[in-house]
Amino acid sequence: MNKKLYRSSTNKVICGVCGGIGEYFGVDPTIVRLVWALLACSGTGLLAYIIAAVVMPQEPDEME
């Protein structure tokens, strides 16, 4: 099974980037958000988040 990185449609606060990264790596998205907040304080995190929100595709709806 191929894993793909998507913005989460269910676990999101702003755009779902941290939720998607957390789901992809199997870690709690809160930890990803805390790390991202620390990066944002240094100035690189905000730009990286914006780029990730634009580049990462939205998680597709599962129709079963």
Short mmCIF file of C-alpha atoms in Angstrom, two decimals:
data_model
loop_
_atom_site.label_atom_id
_atom_site.label_comp_id
_atom_site.label_asym_id
_atom_site.label_seq_id
_atom_site.Cartn_x
_atom_site.Cartn_y
_atom_site.Cartn_z
CA MET A 1 0.00 0.00 0.00
CA ASN A 2 1.41 3.37 -1.02
CA LYS A 3 1.24 6.15 1.54
CA LYS A 4 0.72 9.63 0.18
CA LEU A 5 1.06 12.93 1.95
CA TYR A 6 -2.18 14.92 1.96
CA ARG A 7 -3.59 17.86 3.88
CA SER A 8 -5.98 16.32 6.39
CA SER A 9 -9.65 17.03 5.85
CA THR A 10 -10.65 15.84 9.33
CA ASN A 11 -7.73 16.76 11.61
CA LYS A 12 -7.13 20.40 10.82
CA VAL A 13 -6.87 23.69 12.63
CA ILE A 14 -5.99 26.03 9.74
CA CYS A 15 -5.36 24.15 6.48
CA GLY A 16 -4.73 20.58 7.62
CA VAL A 17 -0.98 20.57 6.91
CA CYS A 18 0.13 19.49 10.39
CA GLY A 19 -2.70 16.98 10.64
CA GLY A 20 -1.67 15.47 7.32
CA ILE A 21 1.99 15.27 8.34
CA GLY A 22 1.02 13.68 11.64
CA GLU A 23 -1.16 11.08 9.91
CA TYR A 24 1.57 10.33 7.35
CA PHE A 25 4.29 9.72 9.94
CA GLY A 26 1.98 8.18 12.55
CA VAL A 27 2.58 10.81 15.24
CA ASP A 28 0.22 13.03 17.17
CA PRO A 29 -0.53 16.15 15.08
CA THR A 30 -0.27 18.25 18.25
CA ILE A 31 3.45 17.46 18.39
CA VAL A 32 3.80 18.47 14.74
CA ARG A 33 1.96 21.71 15.49
CA LEU A 34 4.25 22.49 18.44
CA VAL A 35 7.37 21.91 16.35
CA TRP A 36 5.92 24.01 13.56
CA ALA A 37 5.14 26.82 16.03
CA LEU A 38 8.76 26.79 17.21
CA LEU A 39 9.90 27.04 13.60
CA ALA A 40 7.47 29.90 13.03
CA CYS A 41 9.14 31.84 15.84
CA SER A 42 12.41 31.66 13.92
CA GLY A 43 10.70 32.95 10.77
CA THR A 44 11.07 29.87 8.56
CA GLY A 45 7.98 28.03 9.77
CA LEU A 46 5.39 30.49 8.50
CA LEU A 47 6.77 30.54 4.96
CA ALA A 48 7.16 26.73 4.98
CA TYR A 49 3.54 26.33 6.16
CA ILE A 50 2.22 28.56 3.40
CA ILE A 51 4.21 26.66 0.79
CA ALA A 52 3.06 23.30 2.19
CA ALA A 53 -0.58 24.45 2.21
CA VAL A 54 -0.32 25.38 -1.46
CA VAL A 55 1.70 22.36 -2.62
CA MET A 56 0.10 19.51 -0.61
CA PRO A 57 -3.11 18.16 -2.16
CA GLN A 58 -6.30 17.91 -0.10
CA GLU A 59 -7.08 14.44 1.22
CA PRO A 60 -9.56 12.79 -1.16
CA ASP A 61 -12.98 11.77 0.11
CA GLU A 62 -13.26 8.04 0.67
CA MET A 63 -16.28 6.59 -1.09
CA GLU A 64 -16.84 2.98 -0.20
#
